[in-house]
CSV table of C-alpha atoms and ligand atoms in Angstrom, one decimal:
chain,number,residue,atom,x,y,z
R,1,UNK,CA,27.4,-13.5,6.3
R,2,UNK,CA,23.7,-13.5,7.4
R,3,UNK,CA,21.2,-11.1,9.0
R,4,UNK,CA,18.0,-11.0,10.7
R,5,UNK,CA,15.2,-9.0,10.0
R,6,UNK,CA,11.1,-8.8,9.8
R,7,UNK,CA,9.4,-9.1,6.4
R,8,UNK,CA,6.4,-9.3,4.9
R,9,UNK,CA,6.0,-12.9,2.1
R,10,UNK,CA,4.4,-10.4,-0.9
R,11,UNK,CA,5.1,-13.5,-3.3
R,12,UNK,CA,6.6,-16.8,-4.0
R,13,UNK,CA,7.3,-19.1,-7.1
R,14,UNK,CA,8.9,-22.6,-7.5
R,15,UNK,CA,12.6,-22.4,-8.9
R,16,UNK,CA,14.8,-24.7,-10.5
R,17,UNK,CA,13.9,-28.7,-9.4
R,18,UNK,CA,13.0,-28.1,-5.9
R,19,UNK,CA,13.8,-24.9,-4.7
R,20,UNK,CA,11.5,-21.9,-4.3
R,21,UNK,CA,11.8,-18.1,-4.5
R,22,UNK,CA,9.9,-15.9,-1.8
R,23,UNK,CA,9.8,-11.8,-2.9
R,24,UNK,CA,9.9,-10.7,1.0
R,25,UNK,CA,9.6,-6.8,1.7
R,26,UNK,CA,12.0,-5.9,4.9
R,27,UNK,CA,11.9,-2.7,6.6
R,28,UNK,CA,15.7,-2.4,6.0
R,29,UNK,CA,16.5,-2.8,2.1
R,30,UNK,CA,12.2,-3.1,0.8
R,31,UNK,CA,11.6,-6.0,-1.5
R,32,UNK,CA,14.3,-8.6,-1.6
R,33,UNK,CA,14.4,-12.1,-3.3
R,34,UNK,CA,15.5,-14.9,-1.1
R,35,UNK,CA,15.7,-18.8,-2.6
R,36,UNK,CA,14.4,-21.5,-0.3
R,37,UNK,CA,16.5,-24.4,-1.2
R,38,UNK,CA,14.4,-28.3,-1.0
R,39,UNK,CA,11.6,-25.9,-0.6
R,40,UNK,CA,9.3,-29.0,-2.1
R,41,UNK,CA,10.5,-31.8,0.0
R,42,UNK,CA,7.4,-32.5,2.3
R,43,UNK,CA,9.7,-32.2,4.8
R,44,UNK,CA,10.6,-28.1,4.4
R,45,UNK,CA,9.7,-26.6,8.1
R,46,UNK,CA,10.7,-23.2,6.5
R,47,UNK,CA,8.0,-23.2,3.9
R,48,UNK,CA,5.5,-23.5,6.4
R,49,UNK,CA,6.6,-20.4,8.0
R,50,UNK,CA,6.4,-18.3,4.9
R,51,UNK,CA,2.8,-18.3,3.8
R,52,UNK,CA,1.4,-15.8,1.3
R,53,UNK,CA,1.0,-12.1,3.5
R,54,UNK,CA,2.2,-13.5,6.9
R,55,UNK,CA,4.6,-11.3,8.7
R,56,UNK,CA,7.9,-13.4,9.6
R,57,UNK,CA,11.5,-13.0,11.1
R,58,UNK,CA,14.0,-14.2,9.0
R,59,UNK,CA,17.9,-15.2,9.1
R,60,UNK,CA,19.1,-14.6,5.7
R,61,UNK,CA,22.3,-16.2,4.4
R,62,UNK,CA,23.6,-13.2,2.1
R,63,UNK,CA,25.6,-14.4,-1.5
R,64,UNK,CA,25.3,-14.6,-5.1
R,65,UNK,CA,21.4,-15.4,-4.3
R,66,UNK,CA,20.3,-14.4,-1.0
R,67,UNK,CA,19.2,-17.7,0.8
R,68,UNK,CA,16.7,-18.4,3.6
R,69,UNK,CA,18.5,-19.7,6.3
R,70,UNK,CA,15.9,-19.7,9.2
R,71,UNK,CA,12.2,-18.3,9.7
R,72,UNK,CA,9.5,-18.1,11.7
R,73,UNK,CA,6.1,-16.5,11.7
R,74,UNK,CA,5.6,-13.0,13.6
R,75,UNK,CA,1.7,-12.7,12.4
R,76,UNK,CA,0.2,-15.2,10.1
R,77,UNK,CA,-3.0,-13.3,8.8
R,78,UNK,CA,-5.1,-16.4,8.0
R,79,UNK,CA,-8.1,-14.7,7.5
R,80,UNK,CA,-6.1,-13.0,4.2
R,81,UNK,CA,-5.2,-16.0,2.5
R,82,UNK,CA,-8.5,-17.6,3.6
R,83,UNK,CA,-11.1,-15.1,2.0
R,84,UNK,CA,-11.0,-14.7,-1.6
R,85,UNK,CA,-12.0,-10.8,-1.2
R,86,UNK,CA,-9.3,-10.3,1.5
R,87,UNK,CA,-6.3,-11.7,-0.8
R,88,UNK,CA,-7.3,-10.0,-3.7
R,89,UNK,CA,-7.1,-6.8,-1.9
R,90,UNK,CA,-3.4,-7.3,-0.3
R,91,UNK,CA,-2.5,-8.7,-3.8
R,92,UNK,CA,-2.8,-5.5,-5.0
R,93,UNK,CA,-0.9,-3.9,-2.6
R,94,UNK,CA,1.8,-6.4,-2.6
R,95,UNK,CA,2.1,-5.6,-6.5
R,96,UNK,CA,2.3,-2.9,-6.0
R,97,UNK,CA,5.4,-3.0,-3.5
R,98,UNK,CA,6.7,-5.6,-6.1
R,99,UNK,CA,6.4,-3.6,-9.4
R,100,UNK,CA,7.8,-0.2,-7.9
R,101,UNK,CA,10.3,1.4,-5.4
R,102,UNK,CA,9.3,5.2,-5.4
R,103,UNK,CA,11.8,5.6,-2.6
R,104,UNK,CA,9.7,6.1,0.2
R,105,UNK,CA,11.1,5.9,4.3
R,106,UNK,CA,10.7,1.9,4.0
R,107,UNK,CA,10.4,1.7,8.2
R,108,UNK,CA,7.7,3.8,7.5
R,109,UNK,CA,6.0,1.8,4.7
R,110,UNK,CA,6.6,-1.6,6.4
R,111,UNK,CA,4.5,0.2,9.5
R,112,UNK,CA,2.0,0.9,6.9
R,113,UNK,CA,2.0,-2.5,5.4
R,114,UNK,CA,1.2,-3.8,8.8
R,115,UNK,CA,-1.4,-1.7,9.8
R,116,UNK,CA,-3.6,-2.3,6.6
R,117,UNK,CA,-3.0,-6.0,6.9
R,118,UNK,CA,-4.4,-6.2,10.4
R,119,UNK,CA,-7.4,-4.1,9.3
R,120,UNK,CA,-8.2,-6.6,6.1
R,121,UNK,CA,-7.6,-9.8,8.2
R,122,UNK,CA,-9.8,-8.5,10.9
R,123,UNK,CA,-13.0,-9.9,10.6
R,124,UNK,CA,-15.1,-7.3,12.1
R,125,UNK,CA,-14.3,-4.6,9.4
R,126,UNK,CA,-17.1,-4.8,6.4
R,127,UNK,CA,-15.5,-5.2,3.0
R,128,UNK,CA,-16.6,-2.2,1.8
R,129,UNK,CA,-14.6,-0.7,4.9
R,130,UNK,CA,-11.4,-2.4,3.6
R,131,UNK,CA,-11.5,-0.9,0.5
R,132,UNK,CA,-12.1,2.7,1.7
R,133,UNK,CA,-8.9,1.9,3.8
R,134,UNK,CA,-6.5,0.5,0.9
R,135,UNK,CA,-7.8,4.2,-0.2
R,136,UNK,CA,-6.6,5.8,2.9
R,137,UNK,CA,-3.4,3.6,2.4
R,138,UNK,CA,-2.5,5.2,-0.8
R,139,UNK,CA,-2.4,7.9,-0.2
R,140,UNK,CA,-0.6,7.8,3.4
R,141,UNK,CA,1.9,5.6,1.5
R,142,UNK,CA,2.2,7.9,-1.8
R,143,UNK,CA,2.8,10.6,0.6
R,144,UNK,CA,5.5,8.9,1.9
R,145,UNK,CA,7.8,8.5,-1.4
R,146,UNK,CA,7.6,12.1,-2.2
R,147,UNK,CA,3.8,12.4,-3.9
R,148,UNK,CA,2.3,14.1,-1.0
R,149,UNK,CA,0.0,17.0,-2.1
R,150,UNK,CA,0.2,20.4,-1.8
R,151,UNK,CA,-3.2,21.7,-0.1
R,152,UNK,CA,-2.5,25.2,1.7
R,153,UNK,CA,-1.3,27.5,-1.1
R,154,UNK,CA,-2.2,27.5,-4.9
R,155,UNK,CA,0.8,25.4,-7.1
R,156,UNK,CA,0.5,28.0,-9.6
R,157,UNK,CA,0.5,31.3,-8.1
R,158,UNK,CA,0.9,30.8,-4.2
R,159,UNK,CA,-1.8,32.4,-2.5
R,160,UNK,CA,-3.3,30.6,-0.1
R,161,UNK,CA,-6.4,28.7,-0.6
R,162,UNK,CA,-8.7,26.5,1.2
R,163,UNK,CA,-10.7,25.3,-1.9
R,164,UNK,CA,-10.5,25.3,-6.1
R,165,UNK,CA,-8.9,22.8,-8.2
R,166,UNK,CA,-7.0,19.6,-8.1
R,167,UNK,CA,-4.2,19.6,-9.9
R,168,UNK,CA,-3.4,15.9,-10.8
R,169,UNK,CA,0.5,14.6,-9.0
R,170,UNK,CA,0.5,18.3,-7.3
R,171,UNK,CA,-2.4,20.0,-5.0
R,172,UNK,CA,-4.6,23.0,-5.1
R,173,UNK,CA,-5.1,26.0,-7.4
R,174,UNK,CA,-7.0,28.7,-7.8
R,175,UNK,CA,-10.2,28.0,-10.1
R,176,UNK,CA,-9.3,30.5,-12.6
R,177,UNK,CA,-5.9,28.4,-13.4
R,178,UNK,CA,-8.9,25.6,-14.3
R,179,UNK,CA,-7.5,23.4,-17.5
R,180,UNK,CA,-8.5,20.3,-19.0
R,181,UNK,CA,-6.0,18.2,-16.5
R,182,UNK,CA,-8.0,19.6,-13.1
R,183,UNK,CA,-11.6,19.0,-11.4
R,184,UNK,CA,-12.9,21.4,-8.5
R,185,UNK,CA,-11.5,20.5,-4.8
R,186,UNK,CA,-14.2,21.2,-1.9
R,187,UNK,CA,-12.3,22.7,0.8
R,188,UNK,CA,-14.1,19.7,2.5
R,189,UNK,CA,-12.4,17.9,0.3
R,190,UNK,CA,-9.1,19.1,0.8
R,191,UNK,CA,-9.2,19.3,4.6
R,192,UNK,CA,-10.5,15.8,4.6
R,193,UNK,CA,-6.9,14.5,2.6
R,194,UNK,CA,-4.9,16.5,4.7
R,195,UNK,CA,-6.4,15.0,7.6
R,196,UNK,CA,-5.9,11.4,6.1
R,197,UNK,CA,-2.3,11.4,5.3
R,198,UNK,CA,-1.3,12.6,8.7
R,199,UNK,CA,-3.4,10.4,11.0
R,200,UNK,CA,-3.4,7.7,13.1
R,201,UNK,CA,-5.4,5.0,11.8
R,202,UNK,CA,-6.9,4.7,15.0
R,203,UNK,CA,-8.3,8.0,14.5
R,204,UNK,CA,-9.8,6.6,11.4
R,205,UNK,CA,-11.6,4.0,12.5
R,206,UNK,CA,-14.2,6.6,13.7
R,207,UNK,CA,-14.3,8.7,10.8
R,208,UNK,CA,-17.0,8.0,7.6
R,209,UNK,CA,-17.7,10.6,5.2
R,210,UNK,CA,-21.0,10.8,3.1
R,211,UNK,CA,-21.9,10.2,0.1
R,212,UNK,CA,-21.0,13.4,-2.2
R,213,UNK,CA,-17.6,13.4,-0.6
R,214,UNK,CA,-17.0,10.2,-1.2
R,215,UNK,CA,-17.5,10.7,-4.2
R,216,UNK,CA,-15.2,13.3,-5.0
R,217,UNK,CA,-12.7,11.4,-3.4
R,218,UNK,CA,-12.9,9.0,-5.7
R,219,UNK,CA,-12.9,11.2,-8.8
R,220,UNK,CA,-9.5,13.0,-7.0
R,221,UNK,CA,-7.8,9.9,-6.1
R,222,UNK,CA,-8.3,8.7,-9.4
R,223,UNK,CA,-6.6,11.2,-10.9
R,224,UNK,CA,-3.9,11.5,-8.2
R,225,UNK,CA,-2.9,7.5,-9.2
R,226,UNK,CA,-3.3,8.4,-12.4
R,227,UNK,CA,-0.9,11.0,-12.2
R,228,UNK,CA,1.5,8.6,-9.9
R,229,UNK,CA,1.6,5.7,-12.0
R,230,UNK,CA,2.5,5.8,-15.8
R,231,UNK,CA,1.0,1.7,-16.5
R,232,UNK,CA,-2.5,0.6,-15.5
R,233,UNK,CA,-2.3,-2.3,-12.9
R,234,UNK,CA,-4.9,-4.4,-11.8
R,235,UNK,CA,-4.5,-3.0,-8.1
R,236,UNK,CA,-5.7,0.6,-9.6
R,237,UNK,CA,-8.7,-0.7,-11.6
R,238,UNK,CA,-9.7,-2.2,-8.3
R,239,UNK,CA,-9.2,0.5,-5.9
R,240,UNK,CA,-10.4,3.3,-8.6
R,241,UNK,CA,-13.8,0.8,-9.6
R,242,UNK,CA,-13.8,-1.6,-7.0
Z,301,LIG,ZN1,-3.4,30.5,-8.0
């Protein structure tokens, strides 16, 4: 039996004498691990179809080991696995994809995926824009698998609020629930997430908030991560600090 799908390549390692592994993330079943058999003999036309990021279409040959029985490339994002900046930031993601399923809509997240890898191999879009993106990404795709935060009525006691506190993994509350775990949400703040999870990332492309909000984001999105993901990774560090 075999299938067709799209994927993304999010990783690959040699395997046994010749053969290699790819970790591919389809819109139908997320990450999957497919074996390339003879992937090192020179003459392997499907290992030149499944470069490190590039979107493909695959026919995969389902068994014991899933195997790759066809490929080509959809999008092949050369200026990802050409820039050292560029691939460290869709390494992250892609460990990210590859350490944890939190059970998010994966249409939705392969959608995702695609949009934030045509904005970091697009050469026009500053570095600094990229990262303020993969932030946007985030929490779009944390929203996705269940995380997304509660901003229109207090988590403790219900009444509806525009500004307060941030409660880590959960939304808003009133400032006089204030404990150690929370930091004050501007209603700026708040309308500016809401805004971010729902839209189009066309619509973002215009948007750029100033400094102190920025700020705060960062200090809130920290904690929402934080709160998210029990190990630190490397992809955190970078979009937390980066
Ligand atoms: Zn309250």
């Amino acid at each position: 039996m075999s299938f067709k799908t799209e994927a993304f390549v999010l990783k690959a390692h040699a395997w046994r004498e010749a053969d290699r592994v790819y970790y591919l993330f389809t819109p139908e079943e997320g990450v999957i691990k497919v074996v390339l058999k003879s992937a090192a003999k020179s003459k392997s036309k499907l290992a030149g179809h499944l470069l490190p990021f590039s979107k493909v279409k695959v026919m995969i040959g389902r068994g014991k080991l899933d195997h790759m029985a066809g490929v080509h490339t959809i999008v092949d994002y050369k200026n990802i696995r050409t820039n050292l900046r560029n691939m460290s930031l869709a390494s992250s993601i892609a460990e990210l994809f590859l350490n944890e399923d939190h059970g998010g809509d994966k249409r939705q997240e392969f959608e995702l995926l695609s949009d934030l890898f045509s904005y970091i191999n697009d050469e026009d879009v500053s570095p600094e824009r990229k990262l303020w993106l993969v932030r946007v990404f985030l929490w779009k795709y944390l929203s996705l698998s269940g995380w997304q935060p509660q901003l229109d009525n207090c988590q403790i006691c219900g009444k509806s609020i525009q500004a307060g506190q941030y409660m880590p993994g959960r939304g808003i509350i009133c400032i006089e629930h204030n404990n150690n775990h929370s930091v004050s949400l501007s209603e700026k703040l708040a309308n500016f997430l809401k805004f971010i999870i729902l839209a189009e990332w066309k619509d973002l492309a215009e948007i750029s908030i100033d400094n102190e909000l920025n700020r705060e984001w960062l200090r809130v999105s920290q904690l929402f991560y934080q709160a998210v993901y029990d190990r630190p990774s490397q992809a955190l560090k970078l979009f937390i600090y980066g």
